[in-house]
């Protein structure tokens, strides 16, 4: 077992207002090597928070997260992260961005060889001397993926990486990601709120509910890829997840409506 | 009709000089307070050929170079401290705005009392002129680094001092550039204020010297030089540099 979350909980405390907010508690999750796992849930259920905790950017308020039996306390190059915004460094060219995390562990030549390899993998070799403002959103996200992969992390964490892209680019990058995953045999933890994206990509889908955030279903997908939209198995699974989430989304809507009525009266 | 920007500017200049010449030829004012464009041009020409203006310009640029370098250095140090330490900013941040709002000419009497009529006094005023605006911008540079970039860098195992010089410093370059440009603008004004009341050499001193001898042609000539230098440096050095940086950093589109 590679990544293990035990009784993980997160509470944000607002020191100025003396309030606290529990995002989720008692999250138990074990992820095996080479698995492509998606976390799916309505917005606000704590997906990003959970991923940030695995990345080490947020601390855990309860429980523990371990990677190969070592407890995660802070960020490290064994976990690569791709955010919804590409978060590239504009003062560096494409190659400079990809070699950024490598400067500490290898010499310049080695780093450049690595960068070349991963830029080829995301098909951006021709753009290695371009600056970020010269690239489209999809290209920027590919650079971000190459940068995360170049560190050779044990786990690749992706937080709605294609969420800000147009439909067409999103499809192309999803296919590309599957290809890369098959080639590199990485373990991927992928956050999304798109049911279809989760089904298309994952070995396993963790469905999260909200208020309080928790895991409501853990679904293993055992039919082969590519998973066409018209495929009967895909349609059945899509319906199943839709029903799971419907209750959750309705819950959010109802609460918000109740709040509204309370505030206006 | 369509003209290039340069053509428009040149035409405007010709019109202004034309009006100037026209008013001069009406003979309403005495020539001594209202010299003709040609007299001013001659005064400038003589100033340069005799070497007086060249010497003055050299001295002014020397003061500016020393003063601005120190202003950038001090401003950066103060700005980094205030930007990095919330404690320091809460304690001293307000006073930075207060100091920045003091016109540089106000420092001149202070400088003269401290250092006499020396070139050092002039440099001192230039330093005070540029330091605070630089510090304010460097502080903004540090405080406005995108948290998202910091998060990204952290996930790549970058932290501490490395995080500072590999991410926070380069991310702040656009503000830093703006700081340098404003430091130049303020230092240039401070320089003239300082030199005007100094014992020379320098462009400001030449100006007050010309005034003492009632040489309106020279006074106008030097004012023109001061304006031209300000515009040229701003346009060809700082605007260009700032534009390049802004573009690279994705802040222009
Ligand atoms: N730094 C923070 N301080 C306080 N509350 C936060 C913070 N980050 C996230 N939250 C809250 O935690 C909840 C989960 O947020 P998030 O993990 O971003 O959800 P998701 O990614 O599933 O949309 C939200 O209600 C959000 O307002
Ligand atoms: Mg999110």
XYZ file of C-alpha atoms and ligand atoms in Angstrom:
546
model
C 0.000 0.000 0.000
C 1.427 3.295 -1.050
C -0.759 6.068 0.335
C -2.784 5.638 3.468
C -5.207 8.075 5.102
C -6.410 7.084 8.552
C -9.233 8.893 10.349
C -8.206 12.091 8.658
C -10.090 15.189 9.672
C -9.732 18.895 8.969
C -11.113 21.838 10.867
C -10.380 25.407 9.875
C -10.214 27.800 12.783
C -10.815 31.498 12.278
C -8.855 33.089 15.087
C -10.249 36.569 14.573
C -13.891 35.555 14.562
C -13.372 32.726 17.052
C -15.246 30.325 14.834
C -14.302 26.927 13.515
C -15.466 24.964 10.520
C -15.109 21.215 10.166
C -14.641 20.339 6.510
C -14.585 16.578 7.063
C -13.616 13.958 9.595
C -12.814 10.262 9.703
C -11.632 9.923 6.148
C -10.155 6.477 5.624
C -8.558 5.702 2.321
C -5.868 3.383 1.058
C -4.396 3.752 -2.384
C -2.269 1.144 -4.066
C 0.648 1.749 -6.355
C -0.066 2.514 -10.021
C -3.729 3.150 -9.278
C -5.580 5.968 -10.958
C -7.976 7.164 -8.302
C -10.459 9.981 -8.727
C -12.077 11.927 -5.942
C -15.485 13.096 -7.042
C -17.873 15.309 -5.145
C -19.913 18.496 -5.141
C -17.990 21.720 -4.805
C -17.200 22.649 -1.246
C -17.051 19.080 0.060
C -13.331 19.363 0.756
C -11.662 17.746 -2.250
C -9.021 20.432 -2.627
C -8.453 20.524 1.107
C -7.882 16.783 1.165
C -5.469 16.940 -1.737
C -3.570 19.848 -0.152
C -3.195 17.767 2.974
C -1.696 14.901 0.996
C 0.584 17.443 -0.677
C 1.595 18.681 2.764
C 0.399 22.231 2.121
C -2.266 21.941 4.835
C -1.780 20.158 8.113
C -4.184 17.509 9.364
C -6.201 18.328 12.454
C -7.008 14.662 13.081
C -5.644 11.325 11.969
C -2.620 10.681 9.829
C -1.561 10.476 6.210
C 1.342 8.215 5.343
C 3.189 7.654 2.101
C 5.055 4.343 2.103
C 4.657 4.244 5.862
C 6.235 7.664 6.370
C 3.986 10.311 7.823
C 3.394 13.377 5.673
C 4.278 16.561 7.542
C 5.271 18.987 4.813
C 5.480 19.238 1.033
C 8.135 17.223 -0.731
C 9.212 16.126 -4.190
C 7.793 12.634 -3.627
C 4.380 14.172 -4.288
C 3.908 16.190 -7.454
C 0.947 18.525 -7.678
C -0.911 19.957 -10.638
C -3.375 22.728 -9.799
C -6.381 24.014 -11.690
C -4.355 27.120 -12.563
C -1.103 26.086 -14.252
C 0.905 28.063 -11.634
C 3.972 28.313 -13.840
C 6.757 30.832 -13.287
C 6.465 33.566 -15.903
C 10.093 34.656 -15.561
C 11.308 31.254 -16.757
C 10.845 29.717 -20.158
C 9.126 26.360 -20.569
C 12.324 24.420 -20.059
C 13.268 26.538 -17.048
C 9.923 25.752 -15.474
C 10.364 22.027 -15.930
C 13.923 22.035 -14.582
C 12.911 24.227 -11.617
C 12.309 21.341 -9.184
C 15.387 19.475 -10.411
C 18.024 22.103 -9.621
C 18.539 20.807 -6.109
C 19.001 17.136 -6.865
C 20.891 17.021 -10.149
C 23.347 18.992 -12.266
C 22.284 21.221 -15.114
C 22.923 18.714 -17.863
C 20.984 15.937 -16.186
C 18.125 18.305 -15.403
C 17.934 19.393 -19.032
C 17.868 15.810 -20.248
C 15.012 15.065 -17.871
C 13.154 18.173 -18.992
C 13.613 17.233 -22.632
C 12.205 13.785 -21.961
C 9.080 15.020 -20.214
C 8.485 17.869 -22.628
C 8.532 15.294 -25.387
C 6.054 13.225 -23.411
C 3.595 16.142 -23.327
C 4.489 17.056 -26.912
C 5.933 20.466 -26.206
C 9.523 19.953 -27.341
C 9.132 22.675 -29.924
C 8.113 25.193 -27.283
C 10.844 24.701 -24.746
C 12.279 28.166 -25.272
C 8.916 29.908 -25.196
C 7.741 31.978 -22.277
C 4.520 31.231 -20.482
C 2.553 34.176 -21.864
C 3.122 32.757 -25.329
C 1.309 29.495 -24.551
C -2.386 28.578 -24.594
C -4.099 27.356 -21.429
C -3.901 23.734 -22.536
C -0.200 24.027 -23.311
C 0.436 25.666 -19.948
C -1.283 22.806 -18.179
C 0.850 20.327 -20.114
C 3.970 22.153 -18.938
C 2.660 21.924 -15.377
C 2.172 18.182 -15.804
C 5.675 17.769 -17.243
C 7.078 19.793 -14.337
C 5.327 17.625 -11.762
C 6.397 14.412 -13.498
C 10.002 15.518 -13.880
C 10.472 15.338 -10.094
C 9.692 11.662 -10.423
C 7.125 11.750 -7.615
C 5.640 8.610 -6.124
C 2.175 10.123 -6.355
C 0.843 12.646 -8.813
C -1.831 14.846 -7.242
C -4.127 16.660 -9.630
C -6.752 19.175 -8.497
C -9.263 19.661 -11.300
C -6.368 20.124 -13.714
C -8.582 20.404 -16.781
C -11.370 22.357 -15.109
C -10.439 25.682 -16.664
C -10.002 24.383 -20.206
C -12.459 24.287 -23.067
C -14.286 21.033 -23.821
C -12.133 20.008 -26.770
C -8.787 20.675 -25.121
C -10.045 18.880 -22.036
C -10.748 15.701 -24.037
C -7.374 15.782 -25.715
C -5.578 16.230 -22.393
C -7.585 13.472 -20.719
C -6.448 11.054 -23.426
C -2.913 12.354 -23.113
C -2.949 11.870 -19.356
C -4.088 8.259 -19.697
C -1.299 7.646 -22.169
C 1.261 9.190 -19.807
C -0.115 7.220 -16.882
C 0.217 3.984 -18.821
C 3.772 4.874 -19.837
C 5.047 6.135 -16.501
C 3.093 3.829 -14.173
C 2.480 6.663 -11.739
C 0.000 6.566 -8.927
C -2.488 9.345 -9.580
C -4.924 11.000 -7.213
C -7.218 13.066 -9.370
C -9.818 15.519 -8.088
C -12.753 16.357 -10.305
C -16.398 17.306 -10.116
C -17.173 15.810 -13.520
C -18.703 12.335 -13.315
C -17.824 11.619 -16.889
C -14.191 12.618 -16.448
C -13.891 10.355 -13.410
C -15.374 7.363 -15.244
C -13.292 7.920 -18.342
C -10.004 8.031 -16.473
C -10.055 6.103 -13.212
C -9.536 2.621 -11.852
C -11.427 3.693 -8.815
C -13.734 6.557 -7.877
C -14.081 7.894 -4.360
C -17.399 9.715 -4.157
C -17.573 12.362 -1.477
C -20.621 13.862 0.144
C -20.838 17.208 1.821
C -21.923 18.880 5.082
C -20.105 17.234 6.682
C -17.623 16.078 4.059
C -17.217 12.326 3.981
C -16.733 9.392 1.652
C -20.114 8.058 0.561
C -18.980 5.504 -1.943
C -15.837 3.760 -3.136
C -16.339 2.394 -6.631
C -13.896 0.184 -8.493
C -14.265 0.309 -12.254
C -13.304 -2.997 -13.768
C -14.316 -2.640 -17.378
C -11.622 -1.763 -19.906
C -10.683 1.570 -21.408
C -11.371 3.373 -23.640
C -14.741 3.958 -22.068
C -17.004 5.357 -24.684
C -19.855 7.638 -23.628
C -22.391 5.354 -25.350
C -21.070 2.219 -23.664
C -23.888 0.627 -21.628
C -21.642 0.028 -18.600
C -20.567 3.663 -18.628
C -24.156 4.836 -18.784
C -25.195 2.599 -15.893
C -22.320 3.764 -13.730
C -22.930 7.387 -14.605
C -26.570 7.048 -13.484
C -25.544 5.349 -10.270
C -23.113 8.125 -9.336
C -25.572 10.788 -10.411
C -28.116 9.393 -7.947
C -25.527 9.307 -5.174
C -24.651 12.927 -5.761
C -28.191 14.147 -6.292
C -29.042 13.728 -2.623
C -25.831 15.575 -1.708
C -26.427 18.458 -4.049
C -30.038 18.732 -2.944
C -28.834 18.853 0.621
C -26.591 21.814 -0.169
C -29.367 23.600 -2.028
C -31.845 23.049 0.784
C -29.431 24.353 3.410
C -28.607 27.390 1.338
C -32.288 28.045 0.768
C -32.986 27.696 4.482
C -30.181 30.136 5.217
C -31.637 32.517 2.728
C -35.095 32.389 4.312
C -33.644 32.807 7.757
C -31.618 35.829 6.718
C -34.438 37.516 4.873
C -37.007 37.088 7.623
C -5.075 62.939 -42.513
C -2.938 60.414 -40.719
C 0.471 61.226 -39.304
C 2.890 59.079 -37.410
C 3.210 59.832 -33.701
C 6.683 61.259 -34.236
C 5.408 63.575 -36.979
C 2.608 64.829 -34.726
C 5.038 65.562 -31.926
C 7.437 67.421 -34.212
C 4.627 69.479 -35.694
C 3.426 70.401 -32.212
C 6.927 71.533 -31.303
C 7.224 73.644 -34.450
C 3.901 75.302 -33.688
C 4.960 76.097 -30.100
C 8.259 77.564 -31.263
C 6.387 79.474 -33.945
C 4.057 81.049 -31.372
C 7.020 81.815 -29.153
C 8.779 83.564 -32.049
C 5.601 85.400 -32.966
C 5.082 86.768 -29.435
C 8.755 87.726 -29.308
C 8.480 89.651 -32.546
C 5.513 91.619 -31.199
C 8.027 93.260 -28.836
C 5.624 93.403 -25.895
C 8.214 92.084 -23.471
C 11.759 93.153 -23.031
C 14.232 90.822 -24.725
C 15.977 90.272 -21.424
C 12.924 88.581 -19.849
C 11.603 87.126 -23.098
C 14.430 85.930 -25.332
C 13.774 84.610 -28.827
C 14.065 80.879 -29.625
C 17.245 81.609 -31.515
C 18.879 83.373 -28.551
C 18.069 80.387 -26.340
C 19.418 77.968 -28.944
C 22.589 80.035 -29.194
C 22.975 80.090 -25.413
C 22.659 76.314 -25.381
C 25.112 75.944 -28.238
C 27.648 78.182 -26.506
C 27.127 76.368 -23.221
C 27.956 73.065 -24.815
C 30.876 74.239 -26.950
C 32.502 76.077 -24.039
C 32.205 72.869 -22.036
C 30.335 74.523 -19.128
C 27.109 72.620 -19.672
C 28.939 69.376 -20.398
C 30.742 69.690 -17.071
C 27.506 70.529 -15.274
C 25.734 67.572 -16.856
C 28.571 65.244 -15.925
C 28.456 66.409 -12.313
C 24.670 66.070 -12.176
C 24.772 62.531 -13.504
C 27.470 61.653 -11.023
C 25.264 62.882 -8.145
C 22.298 61.070 -9.591
C 24.145 57.824 -10.095
C 25.495 57.725 -6.553
C 22.262 58.960 -5.013
C 19.997 56.638 -6.938
C 22.176 53.588 -6.361
C 22.073 54.222 -2.637
C 18.325 54.952 -2.758
C 17.690 51.666 -4.558
C 19.905 49.801 -2.113
C 18.385 51.330 1.040
C 14.872 51.227 -0.378
C 15.240 47.546 -1.196
C 16.545 46.700 2.267
C 13.762 48.644 4.015
C 11.141 47.256 1.637
C 12.221 43.648 2.135
C 12.194 44.011 5.910
C 8.729 45.619 5.934
C 7.395 43.169 3.360
C 8.705 40.114 5.156
C 7.940 41.048 8.749
C 4.357 41.896 9.559
C 5.590 43.147 12.925
C 7.979 45.622 11.314
C 5.339 46.792 8.863
C 2.764 47.409 11.575
C 5.340 49.340 13.573
C 7.029 51.439 10.898
C 5.005 51.052 7.698
C 2.884 54.151 8.264
C 5.928 56.407 8.616
C 7.148 55.352 5.203
C 4.124 57.036 3.616
C 4.694 60.098 5.786
C 8.345 60.324 4.747
C 7.466 59.762 1.108
C 5.007 62.658 1.187
C 7.723 65.143 2.201
C 8.838 67.131 -0.870
C 12.583 66.652 -1.385
C 13.354 70.358 -1.369
C 12.457 70.300 2.324
C 15.527 68.158 2.987
C 17.879 70.712 1.427
C 18.260 73.023 4.450
C 18.783 69.969 6.624
C 21.459 68.631 4.302
C 23.248 71.975 4.147
C 23.255 72.276 7.928
C 24.597 68.758 8.275
C 27.114 68.634 5.446
C 27.551 72.224 4.282
C 27.520 73.311 0.651
C 29.133 70.120 -0.549
C 28.366 67.612 -3.262
C 27.680 65.204 -0.466
C 24.689 67.347 0.562
C 23.283 67.045 -2.941
C 23.698 63.273 -2.944
C 22.097 63.093 0.488
C 18.991 64.865 -0.830
C 18.871 62.601 -3.872
C 19.055 59.519 -1.646
C 16.191 60.761 0.519
C 14.237 61.602 -2.611
C 14.368 58.066 -3.991
C 14.595 55.756 -0.992
C 11.051 55.879 0.317
C 9.243 55.376 -2.951
C 11.579 52.467 -3.668
C 10.881 50.967 -0.247
C 7.127 51.272 -0.740
C 7.308 49.428 -4.037
C 9.639 46.706 -2.818
C 7.321 46.142 0.119
C 4.412 45.740 -2.325
C 6.543 43.423 -4.438
C 7.093 41.104 -1.499
C 3.545 41.314 -0.190
C 1.906 40.704 -3.545
C 3.644 37.534 -4.627
C 0.888 35.210 -5.816
C 0.176 32.685 -3.023
C -0.573 30.145 -5.728
C 3.001 30.373 -7.040
C 4.324 29.911 -3.514
C 2.136 26.838 -3.055
C 3.351 25.417 -6.352
C 6.977 26.021 -5.393
C 6.427 24.402 -2.018
C 5.054 21.242 -3.600
C 8.369 21.050 -5.417
C 10.211 21.048 -2.136
C 11.287 24.695 -2.275
C 11.278 26.488 1.048
C 13.034 29.034 3.247
C 15.759 31.139 1.681
C 15.543 29.229 -1.604
C 11.861 30.058 -1.821
C 12.744 33.694 -1.266
C 15.357 34.079 -3.978
C 13.979 31.597 -6.492
C 10.318 32.605 -6.320
C 9.545 35.680 -4.238
C 12.307 37.851 -5.694
C 11.664 37.085 -9.375
C 7.887 37.210 -8.844
C 8.306 40.735 -7.451
C 10.380 42.072 -10.350
C 7.496 44.031 -11.954
C 6.906 46.015 -8.755
C 10.633 46.370 -8.337
C 10.877 47.862 -11.827
C 8.089 50.306 -11.075
C 9.956 51.179 -7.892
C 13.146 51.950 -9.799
C 11.263 54.043 -12.326
C 9.596 56.095 -9.605
C 12.851 56.303 -7.654
C 14.427 57.795 -10.754
C 11.607 60.320 -11.159
C 11.808 61.415 -7.537
C 15.611 61.390 -7.441
C 15.769 63.537 -10.560
C 13.519 66.149 -8.968
C 15.445 65.958 -5.704
C 18.703 66.381 -7.607
C 17.556 69.663 -9.125
C 16.303 70.924 -5.779
C 19.587 70.015 -4.126
C 21.809 71.479 -6.823
C 19.842 74.698 -7.115
C 20.936 75.601 -3.601
C 24.430 74.115 -3.838
C 27.771 75.631 -4.749
C 28.067 73.532 -7.891
C 28.951 71.991 -10.103
C 25.713 70.654 -11.567
C 22.852 71.529 -13.843
C 20.780 72.967 -10.996
C 23.682 75.139 -9.949
C 24.173 76.381 -13.523
C 20.526 77.351 -13.452
C 20.807 79.454 -10.312
C 24.078 80.908 -11.659
C 22.312 81.970 -14.841
C 19.596 83.537 -12.703
C 22.169 85.527 -10.715
C 23.470 87.000 -13.954
C 19.962 87.580 -15.303
C 20.601 85.309 -18.278
C 17.043 84.346 -19.164
C 18.252 82.641 -22.364
C 20.421 80.301 -20.300
C 17.700 79.740 -17.716
C 15.226 78.655 -20.382
C 17.876 76.608 -22.135
C 18.707 74.672 -18.968
C 15.043 74.134 -18.125
C 14.654 72.646 -21.606
C 17.622 70.344 -21.031
C 16.182 69.178 -17.694
C 12.838 68.396 -19.268
C 14.354 66.679 -22.271
C 16.588 64.452 -20.145
C 13.665 63.509 -17.895
C 11.518 62.561 -20.865
C 14.272 60.684 -22.684
C 15.333 58.616 -19.694
C 11.765 57.793 -18.776
C 10.759 56.919 -22.306
C 13.796 55.090 -23.597
C 15.025 53.432 -20.435
C 12.342 52.861 -17.851
C 9.141 52.650 -19.887
C 10.771 50.198 -22.274
C 12.194 48.126 -19.458
C 8.926 48.113 -17.553
C 7.005 47.178 -20.671
C 9.318 44.261 -21.407
C 9.023 42.994 -17.843
C 5.247 43.402 -17.704
C 4.871 41.505 -20.945
C 7.095 38.646 -19.862
C 5.349 38.376 -16.511
C 2.040 38.099 -18.298
C 0.720 41.366 -16.855
C 0.031 42.904 -20.246
C -2.161 41.588 -22.953
N -8.094 28.220 4.267
C -9.396 28.012 4.569
N -9.960 28.596 5.652
C -11.245 28.383 5.950
N -12.097 27.600 5.257
C -11.598 26.982 4.170
C -10.227 27.157 3.757
N -10.021 26.419 2.636
C -11.208 25.820 2.364
N -12.157 26.152 3.275
C -13.541 25.673 3.302
O -13.515 24.266 3.286
C -14.554 23.768 2.443
C -13.970 22.840 1.421
O -13.235 23.581 0.482
P -12.487 22.904 -0.744
O -11.574 21.862 -0.231
O -11.878 23.980 -1.559
O -13.700 22.237 -1.515
P -13.737 21.612 -2.980
O -12.363 21.572 -3.524
O -14.333 20.251 -2.786
O -14.655 22.468 -3.778
C -15.272 24.958 1.860
O -16.466 25.160 2.586
C -14.302 26.087 2.075
O -15.008 27.291 2.281
Mg -11.505 22.531 -5.244
